[in-house]
Tab-separated table of C-alpha atoms and ligand atoms in Angstrom:
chain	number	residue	atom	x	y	z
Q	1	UNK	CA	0.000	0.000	0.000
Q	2	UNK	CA	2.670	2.359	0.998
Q	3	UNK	CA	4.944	0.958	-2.186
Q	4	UNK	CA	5.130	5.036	-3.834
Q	5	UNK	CA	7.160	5.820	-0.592
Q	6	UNK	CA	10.462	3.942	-1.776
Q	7	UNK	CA	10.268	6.390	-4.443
Q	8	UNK	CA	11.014	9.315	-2.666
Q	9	UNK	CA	14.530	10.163	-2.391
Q	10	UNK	CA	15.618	12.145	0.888
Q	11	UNK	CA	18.792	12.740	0.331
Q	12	UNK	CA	18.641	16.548	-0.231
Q	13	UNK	CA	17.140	17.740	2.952
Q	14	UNK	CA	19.957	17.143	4.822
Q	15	UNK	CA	21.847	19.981	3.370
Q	16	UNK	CA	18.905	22.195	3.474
Q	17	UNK	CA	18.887	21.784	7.390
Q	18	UNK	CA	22.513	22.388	7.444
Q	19	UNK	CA	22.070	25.451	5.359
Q	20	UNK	CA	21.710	28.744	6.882
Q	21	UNK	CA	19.783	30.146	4.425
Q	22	UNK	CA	17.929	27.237	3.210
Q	23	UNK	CA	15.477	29.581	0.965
Q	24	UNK	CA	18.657	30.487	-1.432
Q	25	UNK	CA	20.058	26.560	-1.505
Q	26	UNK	CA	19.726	25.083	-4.297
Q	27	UNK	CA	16.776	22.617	-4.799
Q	28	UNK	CA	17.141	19.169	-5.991
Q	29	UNK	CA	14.015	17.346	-7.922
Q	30	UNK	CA	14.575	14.091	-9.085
Q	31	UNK	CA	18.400	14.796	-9.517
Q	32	UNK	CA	17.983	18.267	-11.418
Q	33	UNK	CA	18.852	21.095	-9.540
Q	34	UNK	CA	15.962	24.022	-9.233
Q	35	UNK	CA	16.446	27.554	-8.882
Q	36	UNK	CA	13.276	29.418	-7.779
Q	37	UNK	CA	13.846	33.097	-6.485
Q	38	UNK	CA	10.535	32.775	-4.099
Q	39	UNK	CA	11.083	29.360	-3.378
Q	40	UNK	CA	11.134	30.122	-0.389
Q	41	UNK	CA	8.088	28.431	2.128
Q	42	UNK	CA	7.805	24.397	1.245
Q	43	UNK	CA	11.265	23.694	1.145
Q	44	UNK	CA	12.252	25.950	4.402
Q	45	UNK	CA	11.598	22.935	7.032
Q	46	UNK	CA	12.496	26.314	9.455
Q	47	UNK	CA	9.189	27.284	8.921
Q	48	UNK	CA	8.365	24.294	10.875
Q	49	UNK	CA	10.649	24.929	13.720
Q	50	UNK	CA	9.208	29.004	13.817
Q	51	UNK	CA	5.818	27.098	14.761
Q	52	UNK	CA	7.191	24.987	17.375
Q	53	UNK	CA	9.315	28.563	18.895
Q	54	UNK	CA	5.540	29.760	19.168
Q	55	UNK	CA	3.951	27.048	20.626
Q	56	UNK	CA	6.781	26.515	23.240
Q	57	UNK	CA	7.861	29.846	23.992
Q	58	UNK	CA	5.390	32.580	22.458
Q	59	UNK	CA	8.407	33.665	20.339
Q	60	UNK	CA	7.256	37.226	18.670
Q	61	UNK	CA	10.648	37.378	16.753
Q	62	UNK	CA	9.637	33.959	14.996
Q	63	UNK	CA	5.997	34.808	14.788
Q	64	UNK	CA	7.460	38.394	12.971
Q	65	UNK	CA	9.221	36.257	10.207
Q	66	UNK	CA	6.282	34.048	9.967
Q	67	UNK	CA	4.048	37.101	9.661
Q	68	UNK	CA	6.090	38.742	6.820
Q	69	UNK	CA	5.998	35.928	4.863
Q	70	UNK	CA	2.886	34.675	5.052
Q	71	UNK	CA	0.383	37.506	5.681
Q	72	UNK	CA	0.639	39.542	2.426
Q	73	UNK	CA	0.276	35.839	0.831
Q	74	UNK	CA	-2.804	35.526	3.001
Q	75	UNK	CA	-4.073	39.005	1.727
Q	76	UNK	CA	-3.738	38.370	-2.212
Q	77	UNK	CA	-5.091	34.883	-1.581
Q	78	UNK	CA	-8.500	36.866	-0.368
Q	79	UNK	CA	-8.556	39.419	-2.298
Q	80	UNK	CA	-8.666	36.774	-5.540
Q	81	UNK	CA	-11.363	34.811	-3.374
Q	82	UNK	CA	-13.333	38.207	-3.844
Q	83	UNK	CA	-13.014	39.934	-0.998
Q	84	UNK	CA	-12.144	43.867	-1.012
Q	85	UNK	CA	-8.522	45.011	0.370
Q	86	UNK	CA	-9.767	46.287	3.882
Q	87	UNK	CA	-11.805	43.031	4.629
Q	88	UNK	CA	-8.816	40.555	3.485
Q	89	UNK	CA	-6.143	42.770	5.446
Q	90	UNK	CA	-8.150	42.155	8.284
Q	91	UNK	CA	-8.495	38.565	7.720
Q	92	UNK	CA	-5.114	38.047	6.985
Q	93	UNK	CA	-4.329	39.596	10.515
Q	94	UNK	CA	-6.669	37.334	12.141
Q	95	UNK	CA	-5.599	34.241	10.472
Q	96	UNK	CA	-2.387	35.161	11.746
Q	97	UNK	CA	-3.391	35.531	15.422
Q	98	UNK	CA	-5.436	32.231	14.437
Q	99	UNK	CA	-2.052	30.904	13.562
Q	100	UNK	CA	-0.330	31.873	16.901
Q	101	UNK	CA	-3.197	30.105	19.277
Q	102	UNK	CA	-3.685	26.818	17.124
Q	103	UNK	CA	0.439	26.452	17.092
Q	104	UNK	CA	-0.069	23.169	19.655
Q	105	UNK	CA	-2.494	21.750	16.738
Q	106	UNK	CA	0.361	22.171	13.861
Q	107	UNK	CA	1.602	18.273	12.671
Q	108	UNK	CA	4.331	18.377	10.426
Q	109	UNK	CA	3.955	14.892	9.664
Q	110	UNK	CA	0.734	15.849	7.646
Q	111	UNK	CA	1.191	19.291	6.832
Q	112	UNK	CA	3.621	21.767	5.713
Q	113	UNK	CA	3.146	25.135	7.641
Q	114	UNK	CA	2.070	26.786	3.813
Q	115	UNK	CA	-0.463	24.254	3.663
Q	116	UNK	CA	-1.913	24.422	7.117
Q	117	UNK	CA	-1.816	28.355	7.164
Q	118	UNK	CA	-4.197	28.017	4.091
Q	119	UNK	CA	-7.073	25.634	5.617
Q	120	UNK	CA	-6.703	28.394	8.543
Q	121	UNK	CA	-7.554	31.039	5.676
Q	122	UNK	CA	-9.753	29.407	3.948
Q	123	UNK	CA	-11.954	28.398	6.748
Q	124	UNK	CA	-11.668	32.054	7.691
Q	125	UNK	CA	-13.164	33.213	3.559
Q	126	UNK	CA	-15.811	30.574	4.567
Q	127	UNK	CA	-16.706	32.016	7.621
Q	128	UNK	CA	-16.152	35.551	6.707
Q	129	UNK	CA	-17.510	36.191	3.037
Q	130	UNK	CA	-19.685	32.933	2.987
Q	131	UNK	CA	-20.904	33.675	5.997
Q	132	UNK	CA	-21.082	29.876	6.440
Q	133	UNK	CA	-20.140	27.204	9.183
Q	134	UNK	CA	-17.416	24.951	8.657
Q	135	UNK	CA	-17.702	21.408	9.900
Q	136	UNK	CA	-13.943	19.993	10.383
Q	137	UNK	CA	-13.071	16.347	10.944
Q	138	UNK	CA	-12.752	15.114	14.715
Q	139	UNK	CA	-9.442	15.940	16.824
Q	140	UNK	CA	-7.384	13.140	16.948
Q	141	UNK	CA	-6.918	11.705	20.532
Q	142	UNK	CA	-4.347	14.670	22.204
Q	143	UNK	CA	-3.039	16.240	18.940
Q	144	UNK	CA	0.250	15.793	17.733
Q	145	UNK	CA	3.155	14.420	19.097
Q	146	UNK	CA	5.820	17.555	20.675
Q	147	UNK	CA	8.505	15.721	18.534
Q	148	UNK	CA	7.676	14.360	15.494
Q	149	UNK	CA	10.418	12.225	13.833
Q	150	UNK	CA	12.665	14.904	12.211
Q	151	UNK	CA	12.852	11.874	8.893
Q	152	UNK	CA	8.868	11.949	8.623
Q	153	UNK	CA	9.206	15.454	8.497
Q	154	UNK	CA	11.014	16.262	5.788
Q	155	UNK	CA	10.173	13.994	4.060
Q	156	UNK	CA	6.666	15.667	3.965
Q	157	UNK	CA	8.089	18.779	3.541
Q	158	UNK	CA	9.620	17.115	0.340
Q	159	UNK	CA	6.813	15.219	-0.774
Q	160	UNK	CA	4.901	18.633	-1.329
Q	161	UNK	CA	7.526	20.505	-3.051
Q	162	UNK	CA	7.315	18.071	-5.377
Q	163	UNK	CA	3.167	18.391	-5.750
Q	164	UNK	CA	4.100	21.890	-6.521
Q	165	UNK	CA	6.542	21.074	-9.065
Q	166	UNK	CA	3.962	18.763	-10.667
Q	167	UNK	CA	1.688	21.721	-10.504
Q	168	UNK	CA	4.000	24.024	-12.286
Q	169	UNK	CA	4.659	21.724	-15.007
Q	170	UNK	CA	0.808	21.053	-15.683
Q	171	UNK	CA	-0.478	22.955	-18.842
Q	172	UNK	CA	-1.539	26.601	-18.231
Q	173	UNK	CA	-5.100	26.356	-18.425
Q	174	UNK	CA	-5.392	23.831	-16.056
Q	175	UNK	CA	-3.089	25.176	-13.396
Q	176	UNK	CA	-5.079	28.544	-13.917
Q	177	UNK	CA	-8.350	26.414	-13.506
Q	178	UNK	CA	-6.895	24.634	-10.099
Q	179	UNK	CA	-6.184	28.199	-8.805
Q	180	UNK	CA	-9.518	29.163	-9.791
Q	181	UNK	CA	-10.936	26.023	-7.782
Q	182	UNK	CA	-8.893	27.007	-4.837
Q	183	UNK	CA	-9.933	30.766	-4.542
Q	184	UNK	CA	-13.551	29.412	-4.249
Q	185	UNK	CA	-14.517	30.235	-7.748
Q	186	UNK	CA	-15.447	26.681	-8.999
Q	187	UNK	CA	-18.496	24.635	-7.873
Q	188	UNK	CA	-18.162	20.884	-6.819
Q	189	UNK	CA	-19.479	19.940	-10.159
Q	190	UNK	CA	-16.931	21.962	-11.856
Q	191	UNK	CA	-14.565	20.298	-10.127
Q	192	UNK	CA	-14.878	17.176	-10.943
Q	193	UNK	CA	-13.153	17.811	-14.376
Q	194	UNK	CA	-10.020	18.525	-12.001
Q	195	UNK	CA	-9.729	15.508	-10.341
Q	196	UNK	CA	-6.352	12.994	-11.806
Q	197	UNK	CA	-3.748	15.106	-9.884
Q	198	UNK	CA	-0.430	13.367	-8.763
Q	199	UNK	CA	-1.328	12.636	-5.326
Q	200	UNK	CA	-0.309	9.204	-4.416
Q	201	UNK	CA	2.753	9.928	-2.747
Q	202	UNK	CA	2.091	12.913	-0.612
Q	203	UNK	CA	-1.315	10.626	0.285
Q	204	UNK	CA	0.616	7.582	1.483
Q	205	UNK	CA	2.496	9.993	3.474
Q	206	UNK	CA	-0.077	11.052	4.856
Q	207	UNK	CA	-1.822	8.208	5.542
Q	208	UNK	CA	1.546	7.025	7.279
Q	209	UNK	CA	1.599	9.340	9.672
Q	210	UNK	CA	-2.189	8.810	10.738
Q	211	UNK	CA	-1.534	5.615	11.325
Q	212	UNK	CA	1.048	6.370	13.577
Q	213	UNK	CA	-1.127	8.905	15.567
Q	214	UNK	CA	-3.869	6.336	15.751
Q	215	UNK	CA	-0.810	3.489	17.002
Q	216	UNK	CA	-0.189	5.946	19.362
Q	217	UNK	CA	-3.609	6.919	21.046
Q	218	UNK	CA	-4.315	3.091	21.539
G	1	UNK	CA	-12.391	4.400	13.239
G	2	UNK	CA	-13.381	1.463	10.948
G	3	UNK	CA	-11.169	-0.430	8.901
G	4	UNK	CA	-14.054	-1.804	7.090
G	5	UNK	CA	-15.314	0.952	5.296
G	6	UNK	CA	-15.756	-0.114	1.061
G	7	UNK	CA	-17.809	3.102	-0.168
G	8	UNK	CA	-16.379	6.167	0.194
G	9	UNK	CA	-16.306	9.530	-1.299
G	10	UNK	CA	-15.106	11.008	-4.546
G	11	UNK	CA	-12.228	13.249	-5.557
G	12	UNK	CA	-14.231	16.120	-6.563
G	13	UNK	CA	-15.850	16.225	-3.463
G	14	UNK	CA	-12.956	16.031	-1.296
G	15	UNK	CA	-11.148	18.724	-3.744
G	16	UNK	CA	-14.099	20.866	-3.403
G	17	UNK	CA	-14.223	20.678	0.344
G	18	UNK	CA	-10.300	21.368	0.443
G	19	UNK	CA	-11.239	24.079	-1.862
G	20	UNK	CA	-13.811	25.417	0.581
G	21	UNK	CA	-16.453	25.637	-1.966
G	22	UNK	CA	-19.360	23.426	-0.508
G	23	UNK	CA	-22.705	23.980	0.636
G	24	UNK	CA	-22.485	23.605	4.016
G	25	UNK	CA	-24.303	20.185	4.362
G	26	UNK	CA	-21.866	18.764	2.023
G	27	UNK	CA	-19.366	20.262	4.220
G	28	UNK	CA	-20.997	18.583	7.237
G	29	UNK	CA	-21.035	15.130	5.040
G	30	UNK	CA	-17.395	14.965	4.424
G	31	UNK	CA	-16.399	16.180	7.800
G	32	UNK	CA	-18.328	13.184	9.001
G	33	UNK	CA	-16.820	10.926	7.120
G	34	UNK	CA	-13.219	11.698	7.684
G	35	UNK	CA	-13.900	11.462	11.220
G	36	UNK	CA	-14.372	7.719	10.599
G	37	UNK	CA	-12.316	7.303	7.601
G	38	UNK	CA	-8.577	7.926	7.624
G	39	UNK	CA	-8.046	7.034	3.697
G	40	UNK	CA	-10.244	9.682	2.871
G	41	UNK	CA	-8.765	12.141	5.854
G	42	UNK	CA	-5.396	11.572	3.887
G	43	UNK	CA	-6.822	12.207	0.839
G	44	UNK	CA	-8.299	15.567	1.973
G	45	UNK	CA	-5.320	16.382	3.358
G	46	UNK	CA	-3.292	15.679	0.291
G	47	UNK	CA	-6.091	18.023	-1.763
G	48	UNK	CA	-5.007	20.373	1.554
G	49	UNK	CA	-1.402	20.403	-0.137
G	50	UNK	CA	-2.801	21.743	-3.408
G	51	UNK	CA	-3.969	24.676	-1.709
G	52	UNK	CA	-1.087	25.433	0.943
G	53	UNK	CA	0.886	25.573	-2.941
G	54	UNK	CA	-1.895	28.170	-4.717
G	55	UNK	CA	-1.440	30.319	-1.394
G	56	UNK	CA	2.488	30.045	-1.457
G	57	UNK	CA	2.459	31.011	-5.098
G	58	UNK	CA	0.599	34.350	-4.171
G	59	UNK	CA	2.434	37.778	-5.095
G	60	UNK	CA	3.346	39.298	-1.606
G	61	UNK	CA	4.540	42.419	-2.928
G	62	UNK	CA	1.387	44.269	-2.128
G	63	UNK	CA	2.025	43.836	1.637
G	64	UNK	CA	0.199	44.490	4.523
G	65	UNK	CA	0.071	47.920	5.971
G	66	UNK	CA	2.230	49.690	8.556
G	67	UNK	CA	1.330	48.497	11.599
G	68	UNK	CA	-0.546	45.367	10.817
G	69	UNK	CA	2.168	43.311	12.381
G	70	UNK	CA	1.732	44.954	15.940
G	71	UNK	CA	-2.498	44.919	15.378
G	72	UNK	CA	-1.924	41.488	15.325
G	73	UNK	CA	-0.067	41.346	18.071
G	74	UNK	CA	-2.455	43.270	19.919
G	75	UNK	CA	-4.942	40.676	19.241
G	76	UNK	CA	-2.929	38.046	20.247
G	77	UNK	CA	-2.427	39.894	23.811
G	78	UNK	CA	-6.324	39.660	23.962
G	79	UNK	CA	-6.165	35.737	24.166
G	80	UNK	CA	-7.332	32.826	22.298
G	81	UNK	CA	-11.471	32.769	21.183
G	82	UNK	CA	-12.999	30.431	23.624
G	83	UNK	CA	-13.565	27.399	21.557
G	84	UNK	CA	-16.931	25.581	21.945
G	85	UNK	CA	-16.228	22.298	23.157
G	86	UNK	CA	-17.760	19.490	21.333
G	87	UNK	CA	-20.348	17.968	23.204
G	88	UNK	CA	-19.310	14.955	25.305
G	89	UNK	CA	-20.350	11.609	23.865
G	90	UNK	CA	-18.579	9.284	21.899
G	91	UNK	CA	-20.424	6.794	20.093
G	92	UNK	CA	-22.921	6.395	17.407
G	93	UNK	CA	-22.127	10.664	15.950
G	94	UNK	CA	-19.003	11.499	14.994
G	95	UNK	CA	-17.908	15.003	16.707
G	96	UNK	CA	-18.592	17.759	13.531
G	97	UNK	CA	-22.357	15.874	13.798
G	98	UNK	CA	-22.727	16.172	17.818
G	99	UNK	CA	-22.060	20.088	17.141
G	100	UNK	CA	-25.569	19.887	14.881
G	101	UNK	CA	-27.014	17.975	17.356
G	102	UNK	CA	-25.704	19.260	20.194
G	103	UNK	CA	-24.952	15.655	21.403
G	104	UNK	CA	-25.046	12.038	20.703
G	105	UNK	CA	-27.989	9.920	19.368
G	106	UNK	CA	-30.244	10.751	22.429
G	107	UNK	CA	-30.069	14.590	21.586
G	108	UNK	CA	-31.710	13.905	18.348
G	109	UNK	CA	-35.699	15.602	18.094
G	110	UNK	CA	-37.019	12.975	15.495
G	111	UNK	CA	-40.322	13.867	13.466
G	112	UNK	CA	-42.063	10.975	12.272
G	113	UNK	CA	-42.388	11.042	8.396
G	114	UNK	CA	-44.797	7.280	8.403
G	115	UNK	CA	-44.206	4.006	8.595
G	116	UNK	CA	-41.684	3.754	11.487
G	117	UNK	CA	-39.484	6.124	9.599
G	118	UNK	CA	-38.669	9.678	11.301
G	119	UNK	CA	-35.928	12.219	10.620
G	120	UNK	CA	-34.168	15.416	12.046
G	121	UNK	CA	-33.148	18.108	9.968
G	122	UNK	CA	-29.853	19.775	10.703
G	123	UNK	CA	-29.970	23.702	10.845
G	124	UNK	CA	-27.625	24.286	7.303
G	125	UNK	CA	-27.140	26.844	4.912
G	126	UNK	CA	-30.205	26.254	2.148
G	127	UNK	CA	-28.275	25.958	-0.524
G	128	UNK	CA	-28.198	22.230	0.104
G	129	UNK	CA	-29.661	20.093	3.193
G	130	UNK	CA	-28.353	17.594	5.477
G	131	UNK	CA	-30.906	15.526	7.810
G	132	UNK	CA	-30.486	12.476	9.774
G	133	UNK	CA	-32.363	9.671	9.003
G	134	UNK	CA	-34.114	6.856	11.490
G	135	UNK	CA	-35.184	3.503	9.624
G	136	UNK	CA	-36.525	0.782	11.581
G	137	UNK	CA	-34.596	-2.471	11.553
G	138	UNK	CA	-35.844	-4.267	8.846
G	139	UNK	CA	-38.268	-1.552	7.439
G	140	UNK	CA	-37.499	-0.136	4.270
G	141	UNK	CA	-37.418	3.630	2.578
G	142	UNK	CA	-40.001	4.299	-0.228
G	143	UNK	CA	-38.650	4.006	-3.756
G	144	UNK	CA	-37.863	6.961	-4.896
G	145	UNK	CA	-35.457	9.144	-7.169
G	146	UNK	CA	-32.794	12.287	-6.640
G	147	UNK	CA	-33.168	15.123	-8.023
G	148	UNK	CA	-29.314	16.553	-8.299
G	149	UNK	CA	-26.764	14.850	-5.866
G	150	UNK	CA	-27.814	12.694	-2.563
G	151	UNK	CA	-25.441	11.649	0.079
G	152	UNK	CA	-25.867	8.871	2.514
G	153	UNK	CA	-23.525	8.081	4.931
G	154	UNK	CA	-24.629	4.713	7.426
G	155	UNK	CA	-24.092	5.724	10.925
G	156	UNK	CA	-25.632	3.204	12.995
G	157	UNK	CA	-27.177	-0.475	11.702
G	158	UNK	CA	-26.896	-0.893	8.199
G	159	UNK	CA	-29.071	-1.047	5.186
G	160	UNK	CA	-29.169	-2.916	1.411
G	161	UNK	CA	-30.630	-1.481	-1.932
G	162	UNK	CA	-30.468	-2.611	-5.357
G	163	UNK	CA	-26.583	-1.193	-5.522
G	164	UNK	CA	-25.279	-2.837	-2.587
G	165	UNK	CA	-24.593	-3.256	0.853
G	166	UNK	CA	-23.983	-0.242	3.506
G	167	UNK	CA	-22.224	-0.299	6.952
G	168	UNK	CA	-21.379	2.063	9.154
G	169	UNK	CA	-18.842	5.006	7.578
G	170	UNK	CA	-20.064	3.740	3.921
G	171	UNK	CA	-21.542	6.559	1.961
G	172	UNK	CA	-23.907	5.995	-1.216
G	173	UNK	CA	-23.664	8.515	-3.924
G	174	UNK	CA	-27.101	8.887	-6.208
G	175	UNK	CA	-27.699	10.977	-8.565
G	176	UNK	CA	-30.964	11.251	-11.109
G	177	UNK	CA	-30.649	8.272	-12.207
G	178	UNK	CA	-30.640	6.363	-9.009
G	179	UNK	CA	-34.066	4.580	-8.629
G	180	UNK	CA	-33.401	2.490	-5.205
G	181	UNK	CA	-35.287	0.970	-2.201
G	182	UNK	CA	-32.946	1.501	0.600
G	183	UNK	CA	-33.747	-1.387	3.629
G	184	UNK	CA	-32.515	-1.867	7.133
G	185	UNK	CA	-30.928	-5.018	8.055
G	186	UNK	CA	-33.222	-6.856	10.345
G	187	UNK	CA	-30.571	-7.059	13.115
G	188	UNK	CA	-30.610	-2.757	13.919
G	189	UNK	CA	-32.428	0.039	13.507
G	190	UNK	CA	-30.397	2.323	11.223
G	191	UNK	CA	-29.722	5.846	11.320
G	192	UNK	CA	-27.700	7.652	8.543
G	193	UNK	CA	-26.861	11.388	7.498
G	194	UNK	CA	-28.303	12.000	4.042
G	195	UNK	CA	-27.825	15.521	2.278
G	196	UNK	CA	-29.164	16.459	-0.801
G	197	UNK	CA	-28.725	19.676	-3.284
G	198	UNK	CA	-32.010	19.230	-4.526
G	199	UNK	CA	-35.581	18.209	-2.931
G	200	UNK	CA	-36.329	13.953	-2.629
G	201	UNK	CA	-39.160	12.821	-4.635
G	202	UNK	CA	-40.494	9.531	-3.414
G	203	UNK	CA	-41.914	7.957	-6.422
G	204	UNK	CA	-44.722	6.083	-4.171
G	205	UNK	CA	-45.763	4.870	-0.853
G	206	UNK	CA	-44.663	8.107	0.758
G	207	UNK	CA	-47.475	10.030	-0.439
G	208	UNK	CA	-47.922	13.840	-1.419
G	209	UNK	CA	-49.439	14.402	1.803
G	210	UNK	CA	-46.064	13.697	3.632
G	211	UNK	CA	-43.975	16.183	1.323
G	212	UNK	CA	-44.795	19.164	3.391
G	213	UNK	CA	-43.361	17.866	6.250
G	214	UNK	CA	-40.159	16.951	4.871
G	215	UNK	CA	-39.270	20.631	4.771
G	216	UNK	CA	-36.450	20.248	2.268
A	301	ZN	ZN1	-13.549	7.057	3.111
């Protein structure tokens, strides 16, 4: 079941943790070396480490660099959802403080910090300019472990850089169409045309690492 | 958590729920199911990834304001939102379904809709409804047809129709061309979460008279 996982090489991390400024190393996919200029958030496994300076010592300077990278992200990402500049600044802020108060919820086993900061925005567009509820799965047992494997990781961390390298490869249209889907602009039936994407790998990870939090609550 | 789960739900749905883009009964659906289904929980997740990479591409160079950083702080200072604590309980309703409720099984106000069946509706945006449904062990649902999309996800007990059979966590997808006689095994009564885009027309048994009570 978990057979794509061989696949995955994790060989360059290592250097990227050694690195002191891991957001201008150079990337290795599949043996060819990337250069990105803002390639700077899935790849950073600090990112990580910022959340756990939060959750274990309400670290402002951390939660600074966090906030400079992530809030004027946060912003655009609303305003193409549809919301005007005022409401999505003060969203972004309040995903942000969000952010800060969930930090004891963050797994990097499952998530990178990119991706988790966005199901903390979207949920707030839903709530904000859908005016909606949003039902979320049950908690697992006590939340994640205070020390994940460092190897589980990055190797998460890895696994979606290399989603978004599949992403940037996919024709124009229909990486412009997943964006679309993603800033709320698509309905479920219009989705279904998107559907095929290269998940397996970053889902067996996944799916790993659940197992391991369900190994561990019994 | 069941291992045994065999029908579960599609990609575009989960997409769309990463995406955020679901009525909220949908919503409520898939919620419920992840709670009791860690492939699809994964899955989400991994349709989770996709977005975490849209928001990471975004241009930052329009930037906050001056002085956003230390708003934020300032509403940090003011504490953490007390979060509603799901109601205790910890059987037959997953959690996202005991916040509807507001508890397990027990809390439930049935309305009879004939023949042994009864069902609560869940308070939902209207652009789509989600109810929970009480079939007697044994007793079966009126044939009828969907109009749009239909979700039902077994909760307690289990039932059979002409596609096949449906435990607890299994979800049936129909659609308009669904004609099917949903029946409870004899052994429990069965209670499921079904939501709908669209209004169910029972084809016979359940007559007109019992429309206006079904309020969807
Ligand atoms: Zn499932």
């Amino acid at each position: 079941m978990f057979t794509e996982i061989d696949t995955v090489t994790l060989d360059e991390p290592a250097t990227e943790r050694s690195s002191t400024k891991p957001w201008r190393a150079k990337r290795r996919i599949r043996g060819k070396p990337v250069n990105r200029a803002d390639d700077s958030c899935d790849t950073k496994t600090e990112w990580v480490s910022h959340v756990s300076r939060i959750r274990d010592a309400q670290d402002q300077a951390a939660f600074a660099e966090l906030f400079q990278h992530f809030a004027p992200r946060i912003k655009a990402f609303l305003i193409k959802s549809g919301s005007d500049v005022t409401l999505a600044e003060e969203c972004a802020q309040e995903v942000m403080a969000t952010l800060w108060h969930k930090a004891h919820l963050f797994d990097p086993t499952r998530a990178t910090v990119a991706t988790w900061v966005f199901t903390i925005a979207r949920n707030k567009r839903i709530d904000v300019l859908r005016k909606q509820r949003r039902p979320e799965p049950e908690e697992l047992g006590w939340g994640p472990k205070a020390e994940p494997e460092q190897d589980d990781v990055l190797a998460l961390q890895q696994e979606t850089a290399q989603l978004r390298d599949a992403l940037t490869a996919l024709p124009e249209a229909q990486r412009q169409l997943i964006e679309k889907a993603y800033f709320g602009d698509l309905s479920h039936r219009e989705i279904a045309s998107q559907t095929g994407l290269p998940l397996g790998t970053i889902k067996s990870r996944i799916r790993l690492a659940l197992d391991r939090l369900r190994h561990a609550m019994n | 958590m069941s291992n045994k789960i065999k029908h579960h739900l599609t990609d575009d749905l989960l997409m769309a729920y990463a995406a955020g883009s679901l009525p909220e009964a949908f919503d409520l659906m898939v919620a419920t199911h992840l709670s009791l289904c860690d492939h699809c929980r994964a899955r989400a997740e991994s349709f989770d990834a996709i977005g975490g990479c849209v928001l990471q591409d975004q241009e930052a160079s329009a930037g906050m304001s001056d002085g956003s950083l230390a708003a934020t702080m300032a509403m940090i200072a003011k504490g953490a939102p007390i979060a509603k604590p799901s109601p205790p309980g910890c059987s037959v309703l997953p959690a996202p379904l005991r916040d509807y409720v507001g508890g397990d099984v027990n809390a439930i106000r049935w309305r009879s809709i004939g023949m042994g069946v009864k069902q609560a509706i869940l308070p939902t945006t209207r652009d789509a409804s989600a109810r929970l449904l009480f079939i007697p062990a044994g007793a079966a649902v009126p044939d009828h047809s969907h109009h749009g999309t239909e979700l039902t996800m077994v909760l307690q007990g289990a039932f059979s129709d002409e596609v096949d059979h449906f435990a607890r966590g299994d979800v049936e997808i129909a659609d308009e061309d669904l004609h099917h006689t949903p029946t409870a095994d004899i052994t429990e009564d069965c209670i499921c979460l079904a939501v709908t885009d669209a209004p169910l027309k029972f084809s016979k048994l359940m007559p007109r008279l019992f429309q206006p009570f079904l309020r969807i």
